[in-house]
Short mmCIF file of C-alpha atoms in Angstrom, two decimals:
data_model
loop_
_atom_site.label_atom_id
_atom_site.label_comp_id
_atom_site.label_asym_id
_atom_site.label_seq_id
_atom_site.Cartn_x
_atom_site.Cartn_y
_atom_site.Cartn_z
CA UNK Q 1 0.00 0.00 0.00
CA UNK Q 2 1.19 3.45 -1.00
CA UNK Q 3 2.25 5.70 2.15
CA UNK Q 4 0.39 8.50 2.44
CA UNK Q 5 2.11 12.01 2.41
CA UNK Q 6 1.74 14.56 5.49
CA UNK Q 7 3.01 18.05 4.44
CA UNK Q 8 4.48 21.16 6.95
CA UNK Q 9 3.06 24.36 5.87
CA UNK Q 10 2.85 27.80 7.48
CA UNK Q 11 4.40 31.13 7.58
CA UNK Q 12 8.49 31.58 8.17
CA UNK Q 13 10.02 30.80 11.48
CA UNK Q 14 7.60 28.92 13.15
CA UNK Q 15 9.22 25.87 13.56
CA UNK Q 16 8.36 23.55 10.40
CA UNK Q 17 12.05 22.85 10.12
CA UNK Q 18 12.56 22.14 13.99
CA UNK Q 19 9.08 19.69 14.30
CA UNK Q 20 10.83 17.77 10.44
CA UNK Q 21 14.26 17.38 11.94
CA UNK Q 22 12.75 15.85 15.58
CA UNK Q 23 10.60 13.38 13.86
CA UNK Q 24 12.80 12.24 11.15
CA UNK Q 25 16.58 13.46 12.12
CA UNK Q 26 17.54 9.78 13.14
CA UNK Q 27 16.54 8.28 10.02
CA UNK Q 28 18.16 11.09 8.07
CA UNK Q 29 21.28 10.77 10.05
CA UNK Q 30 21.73 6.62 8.88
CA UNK Q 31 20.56 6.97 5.34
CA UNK Q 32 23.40 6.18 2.57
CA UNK Q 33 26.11 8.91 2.45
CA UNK Q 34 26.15 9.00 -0.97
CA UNK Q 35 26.67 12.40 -3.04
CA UNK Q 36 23.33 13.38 -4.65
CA UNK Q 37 20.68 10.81 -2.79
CA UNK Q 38 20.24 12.74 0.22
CA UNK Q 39 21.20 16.56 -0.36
CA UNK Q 40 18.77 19.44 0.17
CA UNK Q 41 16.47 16.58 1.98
CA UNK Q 42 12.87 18.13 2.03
CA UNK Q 43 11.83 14.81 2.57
CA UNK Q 44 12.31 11.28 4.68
CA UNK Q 45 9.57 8.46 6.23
CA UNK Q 46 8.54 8.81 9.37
CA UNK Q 47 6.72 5.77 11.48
CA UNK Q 48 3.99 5.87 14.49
CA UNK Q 49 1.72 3.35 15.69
CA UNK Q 50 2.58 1.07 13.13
CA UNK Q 51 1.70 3.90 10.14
CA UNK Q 52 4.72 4.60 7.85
CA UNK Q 53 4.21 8.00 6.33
CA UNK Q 54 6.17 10.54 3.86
CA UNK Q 55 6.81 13.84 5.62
CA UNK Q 56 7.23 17.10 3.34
CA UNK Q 57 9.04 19.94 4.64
CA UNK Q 58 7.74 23.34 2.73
CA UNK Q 59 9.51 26.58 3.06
CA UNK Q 60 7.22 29.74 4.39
CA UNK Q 61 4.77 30.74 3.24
CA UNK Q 62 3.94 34.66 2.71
CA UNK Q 63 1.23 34.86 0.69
CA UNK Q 64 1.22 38.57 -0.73
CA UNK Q 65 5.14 38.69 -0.78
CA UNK Q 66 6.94 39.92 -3.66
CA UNK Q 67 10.27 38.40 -2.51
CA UNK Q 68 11.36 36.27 -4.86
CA UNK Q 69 12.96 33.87 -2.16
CA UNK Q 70 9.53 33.67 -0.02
CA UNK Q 71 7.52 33.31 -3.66
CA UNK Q 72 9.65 29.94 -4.27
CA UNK Q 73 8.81 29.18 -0.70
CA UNK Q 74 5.18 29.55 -1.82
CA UNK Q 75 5.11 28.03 -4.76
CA UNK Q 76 7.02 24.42 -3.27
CA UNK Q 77 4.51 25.05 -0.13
CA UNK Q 78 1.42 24.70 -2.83
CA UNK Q 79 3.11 21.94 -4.41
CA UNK Q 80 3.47 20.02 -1.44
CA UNK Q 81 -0.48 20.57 -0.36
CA UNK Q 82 -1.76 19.52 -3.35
CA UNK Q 83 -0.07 16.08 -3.61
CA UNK Q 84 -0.42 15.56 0.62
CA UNK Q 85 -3.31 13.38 1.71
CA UNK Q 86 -2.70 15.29 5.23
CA UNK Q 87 -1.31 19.01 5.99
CA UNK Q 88 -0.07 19.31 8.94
CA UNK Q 89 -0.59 23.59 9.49
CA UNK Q 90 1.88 25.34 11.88
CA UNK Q 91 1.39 28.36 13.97
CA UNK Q 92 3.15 30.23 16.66
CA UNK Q 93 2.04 29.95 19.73
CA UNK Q 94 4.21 32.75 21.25
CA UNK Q 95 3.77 35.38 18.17
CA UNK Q 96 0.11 34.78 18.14
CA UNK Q 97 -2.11 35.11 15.14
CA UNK Q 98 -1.17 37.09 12.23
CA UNK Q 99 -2.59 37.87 9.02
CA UNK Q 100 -0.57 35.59 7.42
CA UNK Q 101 -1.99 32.70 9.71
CA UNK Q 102 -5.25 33.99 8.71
CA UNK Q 103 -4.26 33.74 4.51
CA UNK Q 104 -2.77 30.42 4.60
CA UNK Q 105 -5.56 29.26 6.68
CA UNK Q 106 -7.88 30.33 3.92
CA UNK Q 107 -5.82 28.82 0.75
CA UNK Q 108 -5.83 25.11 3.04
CA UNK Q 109 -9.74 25.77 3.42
CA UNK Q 110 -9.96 25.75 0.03
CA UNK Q 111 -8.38 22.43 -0.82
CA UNK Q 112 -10.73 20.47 0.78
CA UNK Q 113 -8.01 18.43 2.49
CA UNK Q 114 -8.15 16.82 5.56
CA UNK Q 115 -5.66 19.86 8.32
CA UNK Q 116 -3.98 19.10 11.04
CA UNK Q 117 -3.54 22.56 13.08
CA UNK Q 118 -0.52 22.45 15.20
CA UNK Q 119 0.16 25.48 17.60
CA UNK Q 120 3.99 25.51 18.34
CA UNK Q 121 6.37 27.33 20.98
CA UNK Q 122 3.85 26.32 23.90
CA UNK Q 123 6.94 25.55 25.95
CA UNK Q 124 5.12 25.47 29.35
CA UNK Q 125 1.36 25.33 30.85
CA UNK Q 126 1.19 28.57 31.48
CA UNK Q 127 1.22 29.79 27.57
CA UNK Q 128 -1.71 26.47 26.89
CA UNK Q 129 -3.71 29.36 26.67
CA UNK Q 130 -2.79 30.28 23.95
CA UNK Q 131 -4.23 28.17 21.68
CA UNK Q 132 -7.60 29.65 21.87
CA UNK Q 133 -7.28 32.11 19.67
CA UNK Q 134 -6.41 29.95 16.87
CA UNK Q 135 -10.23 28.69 16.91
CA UNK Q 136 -11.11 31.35 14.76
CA UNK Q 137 -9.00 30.19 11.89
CA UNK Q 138 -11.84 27.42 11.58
CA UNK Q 139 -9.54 24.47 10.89
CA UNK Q 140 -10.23 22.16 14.20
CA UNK Q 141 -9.37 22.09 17.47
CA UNK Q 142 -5.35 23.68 17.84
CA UNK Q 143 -3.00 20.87 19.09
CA UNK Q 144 -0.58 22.21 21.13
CA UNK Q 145 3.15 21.13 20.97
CA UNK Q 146 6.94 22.73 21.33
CA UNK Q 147 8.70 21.07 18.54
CA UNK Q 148 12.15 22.20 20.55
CA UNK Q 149 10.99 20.82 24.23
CA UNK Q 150 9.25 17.63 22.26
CA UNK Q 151 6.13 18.05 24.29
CA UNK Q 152 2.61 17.24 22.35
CA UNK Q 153 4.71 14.89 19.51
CA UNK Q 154 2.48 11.94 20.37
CA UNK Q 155 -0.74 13.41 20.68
CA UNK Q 156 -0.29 15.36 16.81
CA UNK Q 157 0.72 12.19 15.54
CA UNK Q 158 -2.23 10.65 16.95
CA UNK Q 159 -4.49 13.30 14.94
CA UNK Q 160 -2.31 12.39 11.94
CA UNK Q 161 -2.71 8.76 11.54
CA UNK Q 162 -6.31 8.94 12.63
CA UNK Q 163 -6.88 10.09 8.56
CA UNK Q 164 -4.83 7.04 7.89
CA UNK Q 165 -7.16 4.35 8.64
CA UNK Q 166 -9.77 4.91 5.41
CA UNK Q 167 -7.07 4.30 3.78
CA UNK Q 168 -6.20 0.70 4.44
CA UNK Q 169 -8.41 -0.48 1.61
CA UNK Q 170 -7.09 1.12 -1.01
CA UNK Q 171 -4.61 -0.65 -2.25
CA UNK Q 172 -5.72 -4.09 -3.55
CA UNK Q 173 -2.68 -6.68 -4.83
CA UNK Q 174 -3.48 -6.65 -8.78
CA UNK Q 175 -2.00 -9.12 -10.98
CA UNK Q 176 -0.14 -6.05 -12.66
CA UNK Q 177 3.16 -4.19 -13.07
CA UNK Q 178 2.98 -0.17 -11.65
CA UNK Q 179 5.06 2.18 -13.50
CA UNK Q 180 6.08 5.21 -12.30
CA UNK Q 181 7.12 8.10 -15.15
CA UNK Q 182 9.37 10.62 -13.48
CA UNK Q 183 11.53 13.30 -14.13
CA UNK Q 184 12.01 16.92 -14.26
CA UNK Q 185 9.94 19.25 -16.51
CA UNK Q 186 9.43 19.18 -20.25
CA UNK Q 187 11.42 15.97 -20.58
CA UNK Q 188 9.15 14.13 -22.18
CA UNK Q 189 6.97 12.50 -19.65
CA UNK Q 190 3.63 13.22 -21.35
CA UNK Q 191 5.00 12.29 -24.87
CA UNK Q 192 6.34 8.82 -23.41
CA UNK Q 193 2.95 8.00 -21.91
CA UNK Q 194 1.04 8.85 -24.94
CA UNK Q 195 3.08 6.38 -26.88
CA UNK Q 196 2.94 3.84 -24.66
CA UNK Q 197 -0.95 4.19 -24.37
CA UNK Q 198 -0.82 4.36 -27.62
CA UNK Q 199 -4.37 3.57 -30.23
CA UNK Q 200 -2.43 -0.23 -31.32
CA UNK Q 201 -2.79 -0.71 -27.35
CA UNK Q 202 -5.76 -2.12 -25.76
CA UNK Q 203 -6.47 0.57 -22.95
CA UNK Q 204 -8.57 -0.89 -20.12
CA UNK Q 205 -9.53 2.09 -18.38
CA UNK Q 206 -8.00 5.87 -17.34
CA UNK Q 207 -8.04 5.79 -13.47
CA UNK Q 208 -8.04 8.63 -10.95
CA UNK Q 209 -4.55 8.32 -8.92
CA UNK Q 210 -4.97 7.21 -5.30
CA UNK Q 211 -5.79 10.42 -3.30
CA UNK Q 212 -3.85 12.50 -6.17
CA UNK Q 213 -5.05 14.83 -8.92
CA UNK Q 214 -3.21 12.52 -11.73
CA UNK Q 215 -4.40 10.32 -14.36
CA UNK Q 216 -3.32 6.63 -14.31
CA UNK Q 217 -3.29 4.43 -17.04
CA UNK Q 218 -4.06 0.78 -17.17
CA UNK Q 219 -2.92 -0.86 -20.24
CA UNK Q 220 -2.78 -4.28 -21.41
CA UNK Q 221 0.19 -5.30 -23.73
CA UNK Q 222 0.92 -9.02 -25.22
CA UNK Q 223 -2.06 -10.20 -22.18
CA UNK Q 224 0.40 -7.93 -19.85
CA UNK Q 225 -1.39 -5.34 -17.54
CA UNK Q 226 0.64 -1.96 -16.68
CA UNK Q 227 -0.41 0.46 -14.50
CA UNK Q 228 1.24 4.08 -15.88
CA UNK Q 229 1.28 6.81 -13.07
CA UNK Q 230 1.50 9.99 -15.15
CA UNK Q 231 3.21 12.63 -12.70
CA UNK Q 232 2.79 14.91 -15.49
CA UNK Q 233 -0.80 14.97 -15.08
CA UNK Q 234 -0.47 16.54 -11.80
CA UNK Q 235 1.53 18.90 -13.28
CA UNK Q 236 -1.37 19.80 -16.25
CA UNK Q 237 -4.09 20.10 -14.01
CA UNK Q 238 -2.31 21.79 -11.81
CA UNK Q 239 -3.19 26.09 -11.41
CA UNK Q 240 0.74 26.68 -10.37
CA UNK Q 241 3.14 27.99 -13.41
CA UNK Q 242 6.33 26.35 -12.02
CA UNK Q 243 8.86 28.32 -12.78
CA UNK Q 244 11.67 26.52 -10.31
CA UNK Q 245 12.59 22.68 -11.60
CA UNK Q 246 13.71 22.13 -7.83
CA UNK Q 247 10.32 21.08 -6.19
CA UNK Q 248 9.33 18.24 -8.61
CA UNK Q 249 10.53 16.13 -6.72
CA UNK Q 250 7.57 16.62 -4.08
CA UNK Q 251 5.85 15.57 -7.35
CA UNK Q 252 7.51 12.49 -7.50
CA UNK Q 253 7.21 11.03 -4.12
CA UNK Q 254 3.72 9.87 -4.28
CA UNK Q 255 4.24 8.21 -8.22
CA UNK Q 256 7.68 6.56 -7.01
CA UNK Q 257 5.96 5.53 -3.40
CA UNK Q 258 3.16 3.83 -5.40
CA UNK Q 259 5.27 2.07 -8.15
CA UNK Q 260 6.90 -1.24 -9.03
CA UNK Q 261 9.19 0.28 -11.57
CA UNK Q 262 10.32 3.88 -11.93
CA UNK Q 263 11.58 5.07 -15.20
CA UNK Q 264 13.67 7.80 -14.57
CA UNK Q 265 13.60 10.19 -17.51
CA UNK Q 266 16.62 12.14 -18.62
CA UNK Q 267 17.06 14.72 -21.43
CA UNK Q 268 19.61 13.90 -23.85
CA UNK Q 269 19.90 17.45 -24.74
CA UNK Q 270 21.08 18.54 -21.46
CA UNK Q 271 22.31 15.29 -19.59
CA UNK Q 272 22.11 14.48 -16.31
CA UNK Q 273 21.10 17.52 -13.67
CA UNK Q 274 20.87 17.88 -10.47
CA UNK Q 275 17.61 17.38 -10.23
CA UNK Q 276 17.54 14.70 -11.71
CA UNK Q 277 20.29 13.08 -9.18
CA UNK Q 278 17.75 13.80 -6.49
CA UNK Q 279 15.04 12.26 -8.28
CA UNK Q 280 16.50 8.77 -8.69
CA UNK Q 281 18.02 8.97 -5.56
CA UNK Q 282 14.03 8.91 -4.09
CA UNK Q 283 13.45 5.96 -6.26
CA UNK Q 284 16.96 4.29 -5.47
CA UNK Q 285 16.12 4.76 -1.33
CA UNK Q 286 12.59 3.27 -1.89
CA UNK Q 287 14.06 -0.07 -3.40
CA UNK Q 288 12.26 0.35 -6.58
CA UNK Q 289 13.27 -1.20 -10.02
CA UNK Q 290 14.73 1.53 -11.66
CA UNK Q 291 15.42 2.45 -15.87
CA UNK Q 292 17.23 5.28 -16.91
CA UNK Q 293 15.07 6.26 -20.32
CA UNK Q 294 17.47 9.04 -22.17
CA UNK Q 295 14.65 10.46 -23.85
CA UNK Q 296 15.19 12.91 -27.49
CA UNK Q 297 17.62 10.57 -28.83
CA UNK Q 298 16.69 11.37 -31.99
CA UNK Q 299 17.94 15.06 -31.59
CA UNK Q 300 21.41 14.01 -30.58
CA UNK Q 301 24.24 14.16 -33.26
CA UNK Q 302 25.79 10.48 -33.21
CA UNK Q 303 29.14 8.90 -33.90
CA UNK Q 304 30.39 5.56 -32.70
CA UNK Q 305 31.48 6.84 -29.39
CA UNK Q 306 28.25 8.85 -29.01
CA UNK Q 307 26.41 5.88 -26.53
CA UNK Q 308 29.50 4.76 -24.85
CA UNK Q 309 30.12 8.80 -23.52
CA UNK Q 310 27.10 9.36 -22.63
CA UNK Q 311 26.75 5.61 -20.50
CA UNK Q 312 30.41 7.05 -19.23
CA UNK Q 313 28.60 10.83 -17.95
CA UNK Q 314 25.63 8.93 -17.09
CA UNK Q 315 27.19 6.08 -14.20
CA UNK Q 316 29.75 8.80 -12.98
CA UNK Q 317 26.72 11.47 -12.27
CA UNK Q 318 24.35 8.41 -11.32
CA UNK Q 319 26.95 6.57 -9.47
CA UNK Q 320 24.84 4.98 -6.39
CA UNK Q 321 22.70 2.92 -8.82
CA UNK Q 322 25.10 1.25 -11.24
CA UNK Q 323 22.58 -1.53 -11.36
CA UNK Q 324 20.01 0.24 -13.34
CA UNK Q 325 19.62 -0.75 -17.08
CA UNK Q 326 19.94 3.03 -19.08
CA UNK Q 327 17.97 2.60 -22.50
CA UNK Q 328 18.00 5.61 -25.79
CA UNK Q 329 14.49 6.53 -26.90
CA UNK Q 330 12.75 8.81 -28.52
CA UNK Q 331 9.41 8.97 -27.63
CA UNK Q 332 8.50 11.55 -30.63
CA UNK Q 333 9.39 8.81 -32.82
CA UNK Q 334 8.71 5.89 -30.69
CA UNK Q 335 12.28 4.66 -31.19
CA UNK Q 336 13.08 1.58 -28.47
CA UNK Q 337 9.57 2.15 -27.10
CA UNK Q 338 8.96 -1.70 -27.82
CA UNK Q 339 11.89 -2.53 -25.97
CA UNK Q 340 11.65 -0.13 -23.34
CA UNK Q 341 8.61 -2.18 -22.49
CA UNK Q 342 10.52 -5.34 -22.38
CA UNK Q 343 12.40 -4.20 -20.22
CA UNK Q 344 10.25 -2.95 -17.14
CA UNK Q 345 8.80 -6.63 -16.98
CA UNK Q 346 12.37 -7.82 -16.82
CA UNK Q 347 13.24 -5.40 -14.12
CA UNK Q 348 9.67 -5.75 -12.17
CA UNK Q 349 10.33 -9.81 -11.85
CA UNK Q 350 13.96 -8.84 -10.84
CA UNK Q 351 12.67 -7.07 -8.06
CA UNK Q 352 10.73 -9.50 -7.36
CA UNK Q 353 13.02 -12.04 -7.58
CA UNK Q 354 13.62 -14.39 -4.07
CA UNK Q 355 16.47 -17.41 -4.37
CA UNK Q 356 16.85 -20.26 -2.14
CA UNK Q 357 18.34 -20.00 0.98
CA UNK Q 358 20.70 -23.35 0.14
CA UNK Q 359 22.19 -21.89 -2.91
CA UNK Q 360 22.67 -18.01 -0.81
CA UNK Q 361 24.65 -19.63 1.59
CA UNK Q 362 26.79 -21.29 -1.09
CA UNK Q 363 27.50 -18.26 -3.03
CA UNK Q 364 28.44 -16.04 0.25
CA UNK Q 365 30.82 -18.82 1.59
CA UNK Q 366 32.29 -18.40 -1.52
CA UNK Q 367 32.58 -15.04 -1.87
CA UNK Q 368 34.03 -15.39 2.49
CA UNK Q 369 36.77 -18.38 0.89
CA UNK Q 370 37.89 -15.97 -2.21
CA UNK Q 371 38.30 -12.62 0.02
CA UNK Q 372 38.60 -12.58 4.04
CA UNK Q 373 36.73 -10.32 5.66
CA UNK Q 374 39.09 -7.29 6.82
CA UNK Q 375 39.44 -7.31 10.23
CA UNK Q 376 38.25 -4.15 12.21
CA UNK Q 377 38.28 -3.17 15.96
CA UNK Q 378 40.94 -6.11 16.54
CA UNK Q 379 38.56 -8.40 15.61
CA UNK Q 380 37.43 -10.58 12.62
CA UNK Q 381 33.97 -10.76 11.27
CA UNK Q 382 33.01 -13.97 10.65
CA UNK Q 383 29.26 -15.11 8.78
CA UNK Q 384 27.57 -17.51 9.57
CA UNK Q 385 24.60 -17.86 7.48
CA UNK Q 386 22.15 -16.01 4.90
CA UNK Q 387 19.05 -15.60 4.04
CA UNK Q 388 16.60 -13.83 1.95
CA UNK Q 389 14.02 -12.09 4.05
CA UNK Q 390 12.12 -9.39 1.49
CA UNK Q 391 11.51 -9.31 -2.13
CA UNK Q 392 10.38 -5.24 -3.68
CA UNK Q 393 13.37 -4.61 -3.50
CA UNK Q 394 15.39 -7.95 -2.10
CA UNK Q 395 16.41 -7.99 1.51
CA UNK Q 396 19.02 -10.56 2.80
CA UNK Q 397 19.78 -11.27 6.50
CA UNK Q 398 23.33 -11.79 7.14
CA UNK Q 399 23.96 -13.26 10.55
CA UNK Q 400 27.62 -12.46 11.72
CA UNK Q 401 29.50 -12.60 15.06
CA UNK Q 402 29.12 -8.77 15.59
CA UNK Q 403 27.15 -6.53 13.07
CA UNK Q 404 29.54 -3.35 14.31
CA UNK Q 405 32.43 -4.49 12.71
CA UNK Q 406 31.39 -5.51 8.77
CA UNK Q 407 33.37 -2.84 6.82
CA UNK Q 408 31.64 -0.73 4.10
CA UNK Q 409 34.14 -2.18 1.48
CA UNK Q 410 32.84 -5.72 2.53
CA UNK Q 411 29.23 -4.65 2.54
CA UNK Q 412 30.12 -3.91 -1.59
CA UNK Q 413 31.79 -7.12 -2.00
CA UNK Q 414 29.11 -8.86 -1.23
CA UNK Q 415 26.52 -6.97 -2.57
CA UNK Q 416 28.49 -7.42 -6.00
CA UNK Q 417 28.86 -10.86 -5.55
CA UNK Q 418 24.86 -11.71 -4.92
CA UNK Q 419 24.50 -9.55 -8.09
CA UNK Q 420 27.35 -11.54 -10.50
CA UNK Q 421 25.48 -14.65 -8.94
CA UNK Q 422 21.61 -14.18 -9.47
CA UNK Q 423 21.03 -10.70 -11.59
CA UNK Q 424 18.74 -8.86 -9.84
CA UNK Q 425 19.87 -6.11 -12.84
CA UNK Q 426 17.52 -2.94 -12.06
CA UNK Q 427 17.04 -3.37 -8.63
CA UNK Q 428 18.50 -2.29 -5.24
CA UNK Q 429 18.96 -5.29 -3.17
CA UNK Q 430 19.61 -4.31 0.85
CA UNK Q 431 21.80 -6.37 2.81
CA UNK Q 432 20.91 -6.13 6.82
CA UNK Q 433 23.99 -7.48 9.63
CA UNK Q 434 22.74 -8.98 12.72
CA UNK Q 435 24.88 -10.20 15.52
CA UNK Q 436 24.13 -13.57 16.69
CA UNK Q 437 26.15 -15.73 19.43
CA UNK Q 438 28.38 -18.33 18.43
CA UNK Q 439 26.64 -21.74 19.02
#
């Protein structure tokens, strides 16, 4: 089932950053360091009461400001409330009401989305009082919390997942392969979904998106079903001229969340960006199947060395998912648009893929006989056993003498290893150390 998204809005300086950070600085702090994946975070999961959701951190908003800075801020703040299934609306509880409380209140009226209203800075009872005046915004009862002290965490998050629970149904397992088109703007999204929905297909049905303002497509090709999430519908229904690239990714969390595959659109006019870096690194840390589609192929000026330097620019800038399959298109033309398709069913069942817990454990004793693990902390790591625990993407259980000591390098080794062994080309595969007494 897709997480749902719960976004931070409200005015500058009253707090959004501090609450983020408390509720998801752990799991920001153990993510993978790698360059690209996790810069300029606006995003991360966050768990309670056995809910996993995506939390969005917006800038300030200031609704009348002419300031270019605080009009970004604005324009990633709308962004983020109008692909959230909850918003999460901050005030200060010390400042009291403004009129910029009062303006933001009435844009989040307007969406007709379920609001969270979260009055912040009450750092002791005696300022509890001073909640009441947020009544008049008409959003709810004010929950009072001081994101610095963490006092009233549990009881938001409470008010949170209580818009969770409708939501359980949702999701039904379909016999079916979800695709997720993402990228940045005007790369070609829209054009690639056309042509793969295209009038030799046999379209089944255009669906609304779960809880989103997109179109998805299901599409049956050669008796295979594909569900196409179109991010770029959000983006034509949407009132907001988007003028700043940087905030598609708040776009893309829901269409990656909600996916099997993502194909990661690049332009081949301008190469990889920086955006799109951030982009595949959301797909990369969800453990999605992943296809790097160089899109306007057909406008590039080719020699024999043409593919080969653009592979080259392609792994260096992309270099935390050297797994994914990269494929030249054109989906003007629909050049490789047959065998683009190929290839998400090969990547879906390699994400899918489980092996045998016999022939693990010969390939990693292997892999231990051919290179020693280094030894760190003056002592040796030594592995006992393996075993695969989680398929979407593939999760092995490595059971070693202490999980402190396995070396990064190692980690690699082996990872590359289970890869030359059993494929799983297009996927992230996760391996997970746990200490366990020698018998």
């Amino acid at each position: 089932m897709a997480k749902p998204i719960v976004a931070i809005v409200g005015r500058p300086n009253v707090g959004k950053s501090t609450l983020f950070n408390k509720l998801v600085g752990k799991r920001i702090s153990i993510v993978e360091d790698t360059p690209g994946v996790t810069r300029d975070r606006i995003y991360a999961e966050v768990e309670w009461l056995n809910y996993r959701f995506t939390l969005v951190d917006t800038g300030g908003i200031e609704p009348e400001s002419e300031d270019i800075i605080l009009k970004q801020m604005k324009r990633q703040a709308q962004i983020a409330i109008e692909t959230a299934d909850v918003i999460l609306f901050m005030v200060d509880g010390k400042e009291g009401l403004t009129a910029t409380d009062i303006e933001v209140a009435e844009m989040l009226r307007r969406v007709k989305k379920p609001v969270v209203l979260v009055v912040n800075k009450i750092d002791n009872l005696k300022l509890e009082d001073n909640k009441f005046e947020f009544y008049s915004l008409g959003l709810g009862e004010p929950i009072t919390i001081s994101a610095a002290l963490s006092l009233g965490i549990g009881d938001m998050l409470d008010e949170i997942v209580k818009y969770f629970k409708d939501k359980e149904a949702d999701d039904e397992e379909e016999p079916l392969i979800k695709v997720a088109i993402v990228g940045k703007p005007n790369v070609g999204k829209s054009s690639l979904l056309n042509r793969l929905t295209g009038e030799e297909r046999a379209i089944v049905s255009d669906i609304p998106g779960t809880t989103r303002d997109a179109i998805d497509s299901l599409v049956e090709i050669n008796g295979e079903k594909f569900l196409f999430i179109d991010t770029a519908g959000i983006r034509r229904k949407s009132k907001i001229k988007e003028e700043i690239e940087k905030y598609s990714v708040i776009r893309s969390l829901a269409a990656i969340d909600r996916a099997d595959v993502c194909l990661i659109m690049i332009d081949a006019t301008e190469g990889v960006t920086e955006q799109d870096e951030k982009i595949a690194g959301i797909a990369h840390e969800a453990g999605k199947g992943i296809v790097i589609v160089v899109n306007k192929w057909d406008l590039i000026e080719k020699d024999d060395k043409t593919m080969n330097e653009y592979n080259n620019k392609i792994r260096t800038a992309l270099s935390f998912m050297t797994y994914a399959p990269i494929i030249y298109i054109s989906a003007k033309t629909g050049q490789r648009v047959t065998k683009l398709i190929d290839l998400i069913k090969y990547v879906a069942d390699q994400n899918a893929m489980r092996v045998k817990t016999g022939i693990l454990n010969e390939v990693i004793s292997e892999a231990v006989m051919l290179r020693q693990p280094p030894v760190e902390k003056g002592k040796a790591l030594k592995i006992y056993y393996a075993t695969q625990v989680l398929t979407k993407p593939p999760t092995f259980a490595i059971f070693v003498n202490d999980e402190e000591i396995v070396h990064f390098s190692y980690d690699r080794y082996l990872e590359n290893q289970i890869r030359q062994h059993f494929g799983f080309e297009g996927t992230p595969i996760r391996l997970v150390y746990k200490s366990k007494k020698e018998d």
